């Protein structure tokens, strides 16, 4: 059985896929911007990376570590897009669901960024 590349433009013809990718990309960019607005600490300073109501601040780290959440969000977005593209010829509904699920991942990333701010 020979693997054939499926034209990605056919995946993007689906309105749900286009809208989901736009929302995901906007949420990811917004998370980057929100975290960029966090005041940079004095050299060698630390920032709060995680806070819970029960335990309070439970993770402190470098300023650059703030950007790991939107970075992983972007990686998940790209991986889900590639997987959706690969499975679209055989399971179009599954590909659409995968891209739609990415919106919720990115919204979680944006929420995490806002809470860190």
PDB file of C-alpha atoms in Angstrom:
ATOM      1  CA  UNK A   1       0.000   0.000   0.000  1.00  0.00           C
ATOM      2  CA  UNK A   2       1.441   3.320  -1.087  1.00  0.00           C
ATOM      3  CA  UNK A   3       1.039   6.471   0.974  1.00  0.00           C
ATOM      4  CA  UNK A   4      -0.164   9.474  -1.001  1.00  0.00           C
ATOM      5  CA  UNK A   5      -0.095  13.060   0.174  1.00  0.00           C
ATOM      6  CA  UNK A   6      -3.532  14.585   0.449  1.00  0.00           C
ATOM      7  CA  UNK A   7      -3.830  18.251  -0.604  1.00  0.00           C
ATOM      8  CA  UNK A   8      -4.080  20.320   2.572  1.00  0.00           C
ATOM      9  CA  UNK A   9      -6.273  22.879   0.818  1.00  0.00           C
ATOM     10  CA  UNK A  10      -9.096  20.311   0.896  1.00  0.00           C
ATOM     11  CA  UNK A  11      -8.851  20.232   4.688  1.00  0.00           C
ATOM     12  CA  UNK A  12      -9.058  24.022   4.790  1.00  0.00           C
ATOM     13  CA  UNK A  13     -12.228  24.003   2.675  1.00  0.00           C
ATOM     14  CA  UNK A  14     -14.067  22.831   5.770  1.00  0.00           C
ATOM     15  CA  UNK A  15     -15.515  25.895   7.507  1.00  0.00           C
ATOM     16  CA  UNK A  16     -15.208  24.343  10.968  1.00  0.00           C
ATOM     17  CA  UNK A  17     -11.497  23.727  10.401  1.00  0.00           C
ATOM     18  CA  UNK A  18     -10.856  27.299   9.233  1.00  0.00           C
ATOM     19  CA  UNK A  19     -12.779  28.891  12.098  1.00  0.00           C
ATOM     20  CA  UNK A  20     -11.181  26.592  14.681  1.00  0.00           C
ATOM     21  CA  UNK A  21      -7.678  27.324  13.441  1.00  0.00           C
ATOM     22  CA  UNK A  22      -8.309  31.074  13.475  1.00  0.00           C
ATOM     23  CA  UNK A  23      -9.613  30.945  17.052  1.00  0.00           C
ATOM     24  CA  UNK A  24      -6.704  28.722  18.116  1.00  0.00           C
ATOM     25  CA  UNK A  25      -4.109  30.989  16.533  1.00  0.00           C
ATOM     26  CA  UNK A  26      -5.669  34.141  18.000  1.00  0.00           C
ATOM     27  CA  UNK A  27      -5.810  32.578  21.478  1.00  0.00           C
ATOM     28  CA  UNK A  28      -2.177  31.475  21.235  1.00  0.00           C
ATOM     29  CA  UNK A  29      -0.973  34.884  20.078  1.00  0.00           C
ATOM     30  CA  UNK A  30      -3.029  36.530  22.835  1.00  0.00           C
ATOM     31  CA  UNK A  31      -1.353  34.263  25.415  1.00  0.00           C
ATOM     32  CA  UNK A  32       2.082  35.324  24.134  1.00  0.00           C
ATOM     33  CA  UNK A  33       1.082  38.998  24.348  1.00  0.00           C
ATOM     34  CA  UNK A  34      -0.392  38.684  27.847  1.00  0.00           C
ATOM     35  CA  UNK A  35       2.767  37.028  29.147  1.00  0.00           C
ATOM     36  CA  UNK A  36       4.947  39.558  27.380  1.00  0.00           C
ATOM     37  CA  UNK A  37       3.138  42.254  29.399  1.00  0.00           C
ATOM     38  CA  UNK A  38       4.205  40.652  32.705  1.00  0.00           C
ATOM     39  CA  UNK A  39       6.775  42.981  34.272  1.00  0.00           C
ATOM     40  CA  UNK A  40      10.290  41.631  33.870  1.00  0.00           C
ATOM     41  CA  UNK A  41      11.970  41.141  37.271  1.00  0.00           C
ATOM     42  CA  UNK A  42      15.276  42.688  38.185  1.00  0.00           C
ATOM     43  CA  UNK A  43      18.244  40.687  36.909  1.00  0.00           C
ATOM     44  CA  UNK A  44      18.352  37.358  38.715  1.00  0.00           C
ATOM     45  CA  UNK A  45      14.818  37.906  40.000  1.00  0.00           C
ATOM     46  CA  UNK A  46      12.176  35.241  40.034  1.00  0.00           C
ATOM     47  CA  UNK A  47       8.516  35.171  39.005  1.00  0.00           C
ATOM     48  CA  UNK A  48       5.590  33.131  40.279  1.00  0.00           C
ATOM     49  CA  UNK A  49       4.828  30.300  37.867  1.00  0.00           C
ATOM     50  CA  UNK A  50       2.008  28.517  39.660  1.00  0.00           C
ATOM     51  CA  UNK A  51      -0.472  29.424  42.386  1.00  0.00           C
ATOM     52  CA  UNK A  52      -3.213  27.382  44.046  1.00  0.00           C
ATOM     53  CA  UNK A  53      -5.863  28.487  46.506  1.00  0.00           C
ATOM     54  CA  UNK A  54      -4.980  25.732  48.959  1.00  0.00           C
ATOM     55  CA  UNK A  55      -1.178  25.827  48.890  1.00  0.00           C
ATOM     56  CA  UNK A  56      -0.548  29.358  47.619  1.00  0.00           C
ATOM     57  CA  UNK A  57       2.525  29.903  45.478  1.00  0.00           C
ATOM     58  CA  UNK A  58       4.038  26.500  44.808  1.00  0.00           C
ATOM     59  CA  UNK A  59       6.323  27.135  41.836  1.00  0.00           C
ATOM     60  CA  UNK A  60       8.802  29.949  41.346  1.00  0.00           C
ATOM     61  CA  UNK A  61      11.157  30.227  38.400  1.00  0.00           C
ATOM     62  CA  UNK A  62      12.806  32.349  35.751  1.00  0.00           C
ATOM     63  CA  UNK A  63      10.915  34.892  33.638  1.00  0.00           C
ATOM     64  CA  UNK A  64      11.531  32.873  30.468  1.00  0.00           C
ATOM     65  CA  UNK A  65       9.694  29.880  31.934  1.00  0.00           C
ATOM     66  CA  UNK A  66       6.451  31.871  31.717  1.00  0.00           C
ATOM     67  CA  UNK A  67       6.479  31.329  27.961  1.00  0.00           C
ATOM     68  CA  UNK A  68       6.497  27.528  28.124  1.00  0.00           C
ATOM     69  CA  UNK A  69       2.684  27.340  28.215  1.00  0.00           C
ATOM     70  CA  UNK A  70       2.080  29.225  24.943  1.00  0.00           C
ATOM     71  CA  UNK A  71       5.043  27.437  23.383  1.00  0.00           C
ATOM     72  CA  UNK A  72       3.486  24.048  24.160  1.00  0.00           C
ATOM     73  CA  UNK A  73       0.154  25.394  22.945  1.00  0.00           C
ATOM     74  CA  UNK A  74       1.738  26.269  19.591  1.00  0.00           C
ATOM     75  CA  UNK A  75       3.388  22.848  19.379  1.00  0.00           C
ATOM     76  CA  UNK A  76       0.072  21.115  20.095  1.00  0.00           C
ATOM     77  CA  UNK A  77      -1.627  23.300  17.481  1.00  0.00           C
ATOM     78  CA  UNK A  78       0.895  22.304  14.821  1.00  0.00           C
ATOM     79  CA  UNK A  79       0.857  18.617  15.736  1.00  0.00           C
ATOM     80  CA  UNK A  80      -2.948  18.484  15.722  1.00  0.00           C
ATOM     81  CA  UNK A  81      -3.058  20.250  12.373  1.00  0.00           C
ATOM     82  CA  UNK A  82      -0.611  17.775  10.819  1.00  0.00           C
ATOM     83  CA  UNK A  83      -2.438  14.775  12.288  1.00  0.00           C
ATOM     84  CA  UNK A  84      -5.790  16.159  11.095  1.00  0.00           C
ATOM     85  CA  UNK A  85      -4.329  16.616   7.619  1.00  0.00           C
ATOM     86  CA  UNK A  86      -3.046  13.042   7.572  1.00  0.00           C
ATOM     87  CA  UNK A  87      -6.297  11.437   8.775  1.00  0.00           C
ATOM     88  CA  UNK A  88      -8.707  13.694   6.864  1.00  0.00           C
ATOM     89  CA  UNK A  89      -9.033  11.453   3.769  1.00  0.00           C
ATOM     90  CA  UNK A  90     -10.129   8.446   5.847  1.00  0.00           C
ATOM     91  CA  UNK A  91     -11.886  10.092   8.811  1.00  0.00           C
ATOM     92  CA  UNK A  92     -13.008  13.636   8.069  1.00  0.00           C
ATOM     93  CA  UNK A  93     -15.151  13.940  11.195  1.00  0.00           C
ATOM     94  CA  UNK A  94     -12.267  12.842  13.403  1.00  0.00           C
ATOM     95  CA  UNK A  95      -9.974  15.397  11.780  1.00  0.00           C
ATOM     96  CA  UNK A  96     -12.520  18.153  12.367  1.00  0.00           C
ATOM     97  CA  UNK A  97     -12.942  17.070  15.988  1.00  0.00           C
ATOM     98  CA  UNK A  98      -9.172  17.133  16.491  1.00  0.00           C
ATOM     99  CA  UNK A  99      -8.909  20.668  15.156  1.00  0.00           C
ATOM    100  CA  UNK A 100     -11.912  21.731  17.238  1.00  0.00           C
ATOM    101  CA  UNK A 101     -10.336  20.243  20.374  1.00  0.00           C
ATOM    102  CA  UNK A 102      -7.289  22.422  19.735  1.00  0.00           C
ATOM    103  CA  UNK A 103      -9.444  25.492  20.367  1.00  0.00           C
ATOM    104  CA  UNK A 104     -10.097  24.301  23.914  1.00  0.00           C
ATOM    105  CA  UNK A 105      -6.396  23.588  24.476  1.00  0.00           C
ATOM    106  CA  UNK A 106      -5.527  27.109  23.341  1.00  0.00           C
ATOM    107  CA  UNK A 107      -8.263  28.620  25.505  1.00  0.00           C
ATOM    108  CA  UNK A 108      -6.731  26.796  28.473  1.00  0.00           C
ATOM    109  CA  UNK A 109      -3.349  28.188  27.515  1.00  0.00           C
ATOM    110  CA  UNK A 110      -4.779  31.701  27.333  1.00  0.00           C
ATOM    111  CA  UNK A 111      -6.502  31.257  30.692  1.00  0.00           C
ATOM    112  CA  UNK A 112      -3.233  30.092  32.240  1.00  0.00           C
ATOM    113  CA  UNK A 113      -1.440  33.127  30.802  1.00  0.00           C
ATOM    114  CA  UNK A 114      -4.076  35.509  32.148  1.00  0.00           C
ATOM    115  CA  UNK A 115      -3.901  33.925  35.593  1.00  0.00           C
ATOM    116  CA  UNK A 116      -0.104  34.189  35.599  1.00  0.00           C
ATOM    117  CA  UNK A 117      -0.372  37.866  34.774  1.00  0.00           C
TER     118      UNK A 117
END
